[in-house]
XYZ file of C-alpha atoms in Angstrom:
561
model
C 0.000 0.000 0.000
C 1.640 3.176 -1.165
C 2.203 5.831 1.476
C 0.705 3.876 4.388
C 2.858 0.964 5.483
C 6.309 2.298 4.621
C 8.932 2.061 7.380
C 10.238 5.427 8.535
C 13.671 6.062 9.984
C 14.644 9.209 11.832
C 16.983 10.174 8.981
C 13.899 10.296 6.758
C 11.939 12.508 9.145
C 13.191 15.724 7.586
C 10.519 16.679 5.041
C 12.036 17.731 1.739
C 11.245 21.324 0.840
C 10.236 22.309 4.375
C 12.044 25.356 5.747
C 13.297 24.272 9.197
C 15.038 27.484 10.148
C 14.004 29.284 13.346
C 11.191 31.777 12.743
C 10.576 34.471 15.351
C 6.909 35.393 14.821
C 5.647 31.788 14.345
C 7.758 30.868 17.357
C 6.046 33.559 19.445
C 2.625 32.324 18.244
C 3.286 28.703 19.216
C 5.029 29.454 22.510
C 2.198 31.823 23.498
C -0.337 29.159 22.566
C 1.370 26.497 24.676
C 1.697 28.885 27.636
C -2.023 29.644 27.328
C -2.795 25.914 27.476
C -0.661 25.645 30.618
C -2.410 28.635 32.190
C -5.874 27.197 31.522
C -4.719 23.870 32.954
C -3.566 25.672 36.109
C -6.766 27.735 36.444
C -8.939 24.626 36.160
C -6.658 22.311 38.129
C -8.568 19.529 39.861
C -8.611 17.965 43.296
C -11.472 15.429 43.057
C -12.301 12.501 40.786
C -15.486 14.020 39.318
C -13.520 16.910 37.818
C -10.533 14.701 37.014
C -12.401 12.125 34.928
C -15.753 13.631 33.791
C -15.381 17.426 34.322
C -18.077 17.329 36.999
C -20.643 16.424 34.291
C -20.954 20.190 33.786
C -20.176 20.671 30.068
C -22.848 22.084 27.722
C -23.683 20.632 24.310
C -21.950 23.224 22.098
C -18.840 23.358 24.280
C -18.772 19.563 24.417
C -19.285 19.441 20.656
C -16.244 21.671 20.206
C -14.312 19.481 22.643
C -15.389 16.398 20.671
C -14.173 18.105 17.508
C -10.783 19.026 18.970
C -10.463 15.698 20.754
C -11.205 13.943 17.484
C -9.367 16.069 14.930
C -5.928 14.894 15.824
C -2.712 15.192 13.893
C -4.165 12.363 11.802
C -7.082 14.591 10.734
C -5.255 17.905 10.487
C -2.088 16.515 8.909
C -2.391 12.786 8.239
C -5.640 12.823 6.248
C -4.294 15.255 3.666
C -1.054 13.237 3.687
C -2.637 9.893 2.878
C -4.815 11.494 0.163
C -1.736 13.160 -1.343
C 0.221 9.883 -1.432
C -2.550 7.355 -2.015
C -5.234 9.338 -3.811
C -8.746 7.916 -3.618
C -7.664 5.317 -1.068
C -7.216 8.188 1.392
C -10.923 8.983 1.179
C -11.505 5.858 3.278
C -10.340 7.978 6.207
C -12.835 10.757 5.443
C -15.714 8.301 5.009
C -14.773 6.017 7.903
C -14.129 8.654 10.521
C -17.288 10.604 9.649
C -19.638 7.618 9.378
C -18.541 6.377 12.775
C -20.146 9.393 14.414
C -23.525 8.597 12.847
C -23.342 5.137 14.424
C -22.402 6.744 17.743
C -25.263 9.246 17.520
C -27.909 6.625 16.740
C -26.837 3.654 18.822
C -24.547 4.681 21.667
C -24.322 8.335 22.784
C -27.515 8.607 24.836
C -27.364 4.991 26.022
C -23.818 5.323 27.360
C -24.762 8.527 29.199
C -27.795 6.851 30.769
C -25.589 4.036 32.046
C -23.709 6.842 33.767
C -20.207 5.778 34.769
C -16.825 7.504 34.753
C -14.977 5.559 32.074
C -15.399 3.020 29.285
C -13.770 0.200 31.340
C -16.124 1.219 34.167
C -19.021 0.415 31.844
C -17.508 -2.957 30.877
C -16.799 -3.944 34.492
C -20.267 -3.038 35.798
C -22.242 -4.237 32.769
C -20.596 -7.666 32.789
C -20.187 -7.937 36.577
C -16.511 -8.765 36.212
C -13.293 -7.233 37.499
C -11.492 -9.382 34.930
C -13.447 -7.748 32.101
C -12.818 -4.339 33.691
C -9.081 -5.026 33.819
C -8.971 -6.235 30.203
C -10.862 -3.136 29.072
C -8.553 -0.897 31.137
C -5.416 -2.531 29.691
C -6.859 -2.170 26.184
C -7.679 1.486 26.865
C -4.131 2.184 28.051
C -2.657 0.359 25.033
C -5.010 2.195 22.699
C -4.110 5.580 24.194
C -0.435 4.765 23.768
C -0.709 3.623 20.116
C -2.969 6.554 19.188
C -0.711 9.072 20.934
C 2.267 7.980 18.838
C 0.737 9.672 15.793
C 0.158 12.876 17.762
C 3.747 12.976 18.993
C 5.054 12.477 15.449
C 2.828 15.316 14.230
C 4.122 17.669 16.940
C 7.713 16.877 16.024
C 7.299 17.291 12.267
C 5.304 20.531 12.401
C 7.442 21.928 15.212
C 10.477 21.793 12.918
C 8.946 24.412 10.643
C 8.406 26.828 13.515
C 11.380 26.441 15.849
C 13.795 24.780 13.438
C 16.589 22.555 14.641
C 17.184 23.278 18.333
C 20.662 21.812 17.979
C 21.601 25.026 16.184
C 20.784 26.909 19.406
C 21.640 24.469 22.167
C 23.228 21.052 21.853
C 20.825 18.221 22.680
C 22.917 15.041 22.792
C 21.491 12.156 20.780
C 18.436 14.005 19.426
C 17.919 15.253 15.885
C 15.634 18.163 14.883
C 12.450 16.089 14.755
C 13.125 14.307 18.041
C 13.944 17.526 19.906
C 10.677 19.144 18.768
C 8.614 16.080 19.630
C 10.103 15.817 23.125
C 9.614 19.555 23.788
C 5.921 19.662 22.868
C 5.155 16.369 24.591
C 6.653 17.651 27.849
C 4.414 20.733 27.746
C 1.363 18.566 27.010
C 2.139 16.180 29.869
C 2.644 19.109 32.242
C -0.714 20.784 31.712
C -2.603 17.482 31.703
C -1.081 16.364 34.993
C -2.441 19.607 36.464
C -5.823 19.942 34.841
C -7.499 16.565 34.374
C -10.685 16.375 32.275
C -12.086 19.730 33.399
C -9.089 21.782 32.272
C -8.585 19.544 29.230
C -12.169 20.222 28.102
C -11.754 23.993 28.465
C -8.533 23.757 26.490
C -10.137 21.561 23.821
C -12.806 24.179 23.080
C -10.053 26.769 22.588
C -7.928 24.318 20.585
C -10.818 23.639 18.218
C -11.160 27.346 17.454
C -7.412 27.625 16.800
C -7.139 24.561 14.598
C -10.258 25.132 12.490
C -9.495 28.823 11.870
C -5.878 27.975 11.002
C -6.917 25.180 8.627
C -9.673 27.077 6.814
C -7.739 30.345 6.529
C -4.643 28.473 5.350
C -6.661 26.528 2.764
C -8.522 29.580 1.438
C -5.454 31.788 1.145
C -3.339 28.992 -0.377
C -6.014 28.302 -2.981
C -6.488 31.998 -3.781
C -2.774 32.854 -3.933
C -1.915 29.894 -6.171
C -4.901 30.377 -8.473
C -6.631 27.116 -7.572
C -9.806 28.542 -6.062
C -11.700 31.705 -5.177
C -14.058 31.383 -2.209
C -15.003 27.671 -2.138
C -11.826 25.576 -2.301
C -13.763 22.557 -0.953
C -15.599 22.423 -4.298
C -13.278 24.173 -6.733
C -10.293 21.870 -6.144
C -12.048 19.331 -8.393
C -10.820 21.237 -11.459
C -7.251 20.389 -10.432
C -7.670 16.611 -10.077
C -7.197 15.777 -13.769
C -3.779 17.469 -13.705
C -2.492 15.391 -10.786
C -2.394 12.057 -12.602
C -3.891 8.627 -12.083
C -2.082 8.171 -8.771
C -4.326 10.824 -7.277
C -7.607 10.126 -9.085
C -7.585 6.386 -9.915
C -9.535 4.499 -7.195
C -7.140 1.528 -7.256
C -3.802 3.320 -7.635
C -3.104 3.832 -3.906
C -4.552 0.590 -2.576
C -6.857 -2.262 -3.544
C -10.630 -2.187 -3.258
C -10.433 -4.731 -0.433
C -7.954 -2.545 1.448
C -10.257 0.464 1.043
C -13.217 -1.455 2.461
C -11.143 -2.972 5.282
C -9.710 0.403 6.284
C -13.096 2.128 6.138
C -14.750 -0.636 8.180
C -12.102 -0.484 10.908
C -12.337 3.294 11.107
C -16.154 3.326 11.355
C -16.387 0.837 14.201
C -13.108 1.865 15.768
C -14.608 5.330 16.199
C -17.440 3.777 18.211
C -14.999 1.925 20.451
C -12.603 4.706 21.389
C -12.741 5.352 25.158
C -11.564 8.955 24.847
C -14.513 9.622 22.502
C -17.122 7.794 24.581
C -16.044 9.505 27.806
C -17.145 12.830 26.279
C -20.738 11.659 26.754
C -20.108 11.248 30.488
C -19.087 14.906 30.859
C -22.639 16.187 30.197
C -25.615 16.187 32.540
C -28.148 14.078 30.592
C -28.749 11.925 27.517
C -30.342 14.741 25.484
C -27.217 16.853 25.878
C -25.152 13.799 24.922
C -27.053 13.464 21.628
C -26.749 17.166 20.836
C -23.045 17.082 21.736
C -22.554 14.315 19.199
C -24.519 16.269 16.577
C -22.500 19.440 17.138
C -19.282 17.422 17.186
C -20.144 15.844 13.832
C -20.804 19.290 12.359
C -17.501 20.691 13.649
C -15.640 17.640 12.342
C -17.211 17.815 8.879
C -16.047 21.416 8.488
C -12.447 20.169 8.401
C -13.062 16.827 6.702
C -14.696 18.433 3.666
C -11.646 20.684 3.375
C -8.782 18.171 3.766
C -8.998 16.719 0.215
C -8.655 20.230 -1.208
C -5.509 20.873 0.836
C -4.130 17.524 -0.369
C -4.728 18.472 -4.019
C -3.204 21.947 -3.639
C -0.190 20.605 -1.761
C 0.455 17.796 -4.241
C 0.443 20.175 -7.213
C 2.657 22.721 -5.435
C 5.065 19.919 -4.531
C 5.203 18.866 -8.205
C 5.873 22.446 -9.325
C 8.495 23.350 -6.729
C 10.227 20.158 -5.544
C 9.786 16.992 -7.629
C 7.294 14.577 -9.146
C 5.348 13.343 -6.095
C 4.781 9.945 -7.733
C 8.143 9.564 -9.436
C 11.306 7.903 -8.193
C 11.791 8.391 -5.271
C 8.647 10.536 -5.125
C 7.189 12.370 -2.150
C 8.391 10.935 1.155
C 6.025 10.084 3.998
C 7.550 12.867 6.103
C 6.801 15.488 3.442
C 3.265 14.153 3.005
C 2.668 14.321 6.747
C 3.312 18.083 6.658
C 1.674 18.701 3.255
C -0.730 21.197 4.845
C 2.141 23.336 6.154
C 4.254 22.680 3.062
C 1.451 23.835 0.745
C 1.100 27.109 2.647
C 4.871 27.644 2.519
C 5.220 26.792 -1.193
C 2.355 29.092 -2.160
C 4.374 32.022 -0.827
C 2.186 32.948 2.129
C 3.676 35.258 4.789
C 5.845 33.460 7.319
C 3.522 34.338 10.210
C 0.510 32.890 8.384
C 2.322 29.640 7.597
C 3.312 29.559 11.259
C -0.329 29.957 12.251
C -1.275 27.004 10.025
C 1.482 24.975 11.698
C 0.240 26.073 15.134
C -3.160 24.644 14.244
C -1.531 21.265 13.643
C 0.138 21.366 17.037
C -3.143 22.387 18.706
C -4.870 19.424 17.041
C -2.193 17.010 18.243
C -2.187 18.421 21.780
C -5.998 18.310 22.065
C -6.215 14.659 21.077
C -3.257 13.703 23.245
C -5.110 15.285 26.162
C -8.179 13.129 25.617
C -6.083 10.003 25.137
C -3.983 10.527 28.244
C -7.039 11.249 30.400
C -8.677 8.045 29.141
C -5.489 6.020 29.615
C -4.733 7.375 33.073
C -8.320 6.906 34.259
C -8.104 3.272 33.171
C -5.162 2.802 35.525
C -6.189 5.063 38.428
C -9.944 4.523 38.499
C -10.567 1.133 36.914
C -7.545 -0.848 38.089
C -6.242 0.966 41.182
C -9.485 2.183 42.805
C -11.787 -0.639 41.696
C -9.460 -3.663 41.883
C -6.237 -2.970 43.821
C -7.364 -0.539 46.528
C -11.137 -0.247 46.830
C -10.715 2.098 49.809
C -8.608 4.579 47.852
C -9.311 8.211 48.666
C -10.001 10.778 45.960
C -6.587 12.291 46.611
C -4.910 8.922 46.061
C -6.847 8.329 42.840
C -5.920 11.754 41.459
C -2.254 11.172 42.370
C -2.193 7.775 40.638
C -3.938 9.367 37.657
C -1.292 12.053 37.381
C 1.517 9.524 37.672
C -0.189 7.452 34.953
C -0.273 10.492 32.651
C 3.465 10.973 33.148
C 4.151 7.265 32.553
C 2.030 7.228 29.398
C 3.782 10.374 28.167
C 7.263 8.957 28.750
C 6.319 5.720 26.974
C 4.930 7.681 24.019
C 8.073 9.827 23.770
C 10.359 6.774 23.757
C 8.482 4.978 20.974
C 7.996 8.175 18.939
C 11.729 8.776 18.676
C 11.786 6.331 15.747
C 8.198 5.788 14.487
C 7.398 2.752 12.348
C 4.721 4.309 10.118
C 3.236 7.635 8.947
C 0.770 9.509 11.155
C -2.477 8.210 9.617
C -1.295 4.598 9.782
C -0.165 4.882 13.412
C -3.562 6.229 14.403
C -5.400 3.606 12.342
C -3.766 0.800 14.321
C -5.539 2.160 17.403
C -8.856 2.215 15.538
C -8.457 -1.431 14.595
C -7.815 -2.255 18.260
C -10.904 -0.349 19.371
C -13.065 -1.955 16.653
C -11.951 -5.497 17.488
C -11.768 -5.468 21.292
C -13.980 -2.689 22.689
C -16.762 -1.927 20.204
C -18.333 -5.419 20.460
C -18.459 -5.046 24.253
C -20.091 -1.615 24.097
C -22.589 -2.491 21.374
C -23.633 -5.916 22.671
C -23.557 -4.662 26.252
C -26.039 -1.924 25.396
C -28.253 -3.753 22.902
C -28.343 -7.445 23.923
C -29.202 -7.949 27.565
C -28.131 -11.617 27.513
C -24.468 -10.783 26.881
C -22.711 -12.118 29.965
C -19.380 -12.118 31.790
C -18.058 -15.271 30.126
C -18.879 -13.954 26.667
C -17.192 -10.610 27.341
C -14.024 -12.233 28.694
C -13.815 -14.645 25.766
C -14.464 -11.890 23.244
C -11.932 -9.388 24.602
C -9.198 -11.990 25.093
C -9.580 -13.351 21.572
C -9.815 -9.795 20.238
C -6.469 -8.767 21.720
C -4.819 -11.838 20.182
C -6.420 -11.186 16.783
C -5.272 -7.540 16.791
C -1.697 -8.420 17.747
C -1.255 -10.926 14.883
C -1.036 -8.364 12.009
C 0.824 -5.898 14.237
C 3.598 -8.428 14.820
C 3.387 -9.666 11.216
C 4.084 -6.185 9.819
C 6.910 -5.462 12.244
C 5.278 -2.789 14.407
C 6.211 -4.668 17.598
C 9.404 -6.325 16.448
C 11.232 -7.424 13.315
C 8.077 -8.768 11.662
C 6.973 -12.173 10.418
C 6.314 -11.181 6.803
C 3.522 -13.712 6.208
C 1.988 -12.581 2.911
C -1.503 -14.028 3.365
C -1.933 -12.151 6.670
C -0.585 -8.912 5.192
C -3.024 -9.194 2.262
C -6.237 -10.238 3.979
C -5.716 -8.881 7.480
C -3.577 -5.733 7.252
C -3.018 -3.995 10.578
C -4.617 -0.827 9.289
C -7.874 -2.638 8.439
C -7.852 -5.714 10.663
C -11.244 -4.788 12.114
C -13.002 -6.114 8.989
C -12.134 -9.693 9.954
C -11.439 -9.264 13.661
C -14.602 -7.461 14.784
C -17.155 -9.978 13.385
C -15.119 -12.860 14.840
C -15.144 -11.276 18.299
C -18.871 -10.523 18.036
C -19.591 -14.166 17.145
C -17.362 -15.508 19.928
C -19.036 -13.217 22.482
C -22.538 -14.173 21.344
C -21.772 -17.910 21.188
C -20.152 -18.080 24.628
C -22.945 -15.973 26.152
C -25.530 -18.242 24.540
C -24.055 -21.508 25.880
C -23.427 -20.191 29.412
C -25.707 -18.829 32.119
C -27.656 -15.645 31.456
C -26.612 -12.528 33.396
C -28.545 -11.610 36.568
C -31.972 -10.024 36.163
C -30.673 -6.836 37.785
C -28.092 -6.490 34.971
C -30.817 -6.958 32.361
C -32.859 -4.230 34.049
C -29.856 -1.879 33.793
C -29.677 -2.505 30.047
C -33.407 -1.834 29.681
C -33.003 1.378 31.678
C -30.458 2.593 29.090
C -33.294 2.537 26.518
C -36.102 3.840 28.709
C -38.019 6.866 27.325
C -38.132 8.374 30.821
C -35.516 11.147 31.388
C -32.842 10.448 33.993
C -31.697 12.932 36.647
C -28.219 14.381 36.208
C -26.569 12.464 39.035
C -28.372 9.141 38.570
C -26.973 6.039 36.894
C -28.869 3.109 35.435
C -27.740 1.027 38.428
C -29.146 3.591 40.876
C -32.521 3.672 39.120
C -32.702 -0.127 39.146
C -31.908 -0.185 42.874
C -34.710 2.272 43.558
C -37.162 0.198 41.523
C -36.131 -2.892 43.490
C -36.406 -1.063 46.811
C -32.709 -1.566 47.578
C -30.578 0.635 49.839
C -28.780 3.381 47.828
C -25.063 2.799 47.285
C -22.219 4.798 45.870
C -21.760 4.187 42.132
C-alpha cells in the first residue's frame, strides 16, 4: 500500500522542501499558545475525581461538541488525512468516510445509552455491565494500550510541524542524541504532559474548546489563502479543487492506484467501528448532565468535524500540485516521502508564498490538534489505571486524593512511553492512528454495542471476546513489524492488514461473544434491568446512573456508584 505501510527512519523525518530554520513570529505564536494551554490547565486544576475524569458532568452541548471536535481532529485529521490522500489518492478517502460515518453510528446507537448508564470511564461500563473485574481489567489494559498507540501519531505530528516553527534546536543548544524532529517532539510532549497532569478532564475540556477554534481557523484560513494565492480557487476551495484533479495524474484520481478495493473497504470498516470503540470519545458523553445533551453534543461534534473533513482533500490536491511544481514529481522515483506528506498542509502554505507568520499559524493549528487529542487520550489512559484498576481492583478504599495522584503519575508514565516509541516511528501519522482504531473496533466496540443492545451478553462472553480480540489484533501488528522485526507472512498482510484488521477481527469477536454468552448462564436479572433502563423513554436525573434507578425500583438501599 503506497504511502501507508512504509517504514520510517529518523533520517527520513526531515521533510524535503520544508524550511526548518528558526522563525521568530511563528515561534512567538506557538510558545504563546502552549503557555495559554498551561495557564488554563492551572486555572482549572482539579482535586477530586469528578472533575478529574468527567469534568463534573458540567459541560454544555456546544462546548462539548467543540471538545469532541478538537479531541477527534488529531494530527491524523489535520495533517495525516491530507497526507494519505496526497500519497494514495482515492484510497485516502476511506479515512474521510470512515471517521465521519462512525459518528452517525455513535449518535444513533450509543451516545444517549452510554450517558444513561452513567459511569466515569469506558472500562467502568464494561466492568459493571458484565459484573466482572477481569473484564474491567482487560478493558482498562486495552484502553491504556489504545491511548499509547494513538498518541504515537500525535507525537510524530508535533515533532514534524514543530520543525517548521522552531527549526533545529541543535543550532541553538546542543541536545545530545536528538535530531531536529526528536527535539521538537520531546519539547511539545513535555508541555502537554505538564498541563494534563495539572488539569485533568475539566481543564482539558476547556482547552479543547479553545484548541478547536485555533485549529479550524488555522486550517480554513490556510486553505482559502493557499487556494487563492496559487490560483486554484476563489471562495469555495472545498468544491473548486475538483478542477485540479485531472492534472495530478492517475495516482491521485484512480480508485485503485493507492490501494486495492479490499484494502479500502477494510480500512473504512475499521475506522467506522473503531470510532465507536474509542474510550476517549465515549467519555465525552459522560461529561454532560443528561442523555439529550449527549445526543446534541454528538450532533455538534459531527458538524464541527465535517467542516475540516470536507476541506482536507482540497488541501491535499493543492499541496500535491505545489510539490510537483516546486520540488519533484510526487509519484516519481523516489517521489514524495512520507515525512513530506505528513506536513503537506504546512508545506502547501509555505510553497504558495504565504507570509511566514501565516504559515506559522497554520502549523500552530496542527500542534493544537495534536495536543488536544493527546489530552483526551492521556485522560482516558490514566483513568483506566487510576480509576478502573487501582481504585476498583487494587485498593477499593482509595481516597479521591490517592486516585488523582495515581492518575497524574499514569499520565506521566504514558507520556514517557509515548516519547520513547515516537523517537523512531514505524509508520506515517495516519497509519499509526489507524492501528488504534483497529484495536478499538476489534476489542472494545463489540463489548459496548452488545452490552447496550443485547441484555443476555454475559461475563463469560465478554471475557472470551476481549481476550480473543487482543490476540487477533496483535497478529497483524507483529506480522508487519510494528512490535518487532516482523513475520512477513503474505496471506496475513493481504487479507488482514493492521490498518484494516477490524473487517475480519470485529465480526469474529462478536460471534465468539454471542456464542459463549448463549451456551453459558444468562446474566442476573438486575443487569438486564440496567440494560433496559439505558433505553427507557423516561428522562434520567443528572446524578443518577442506570444502576441507581434499578436499585430504587427494586427497593434496595442506595449505594455509591
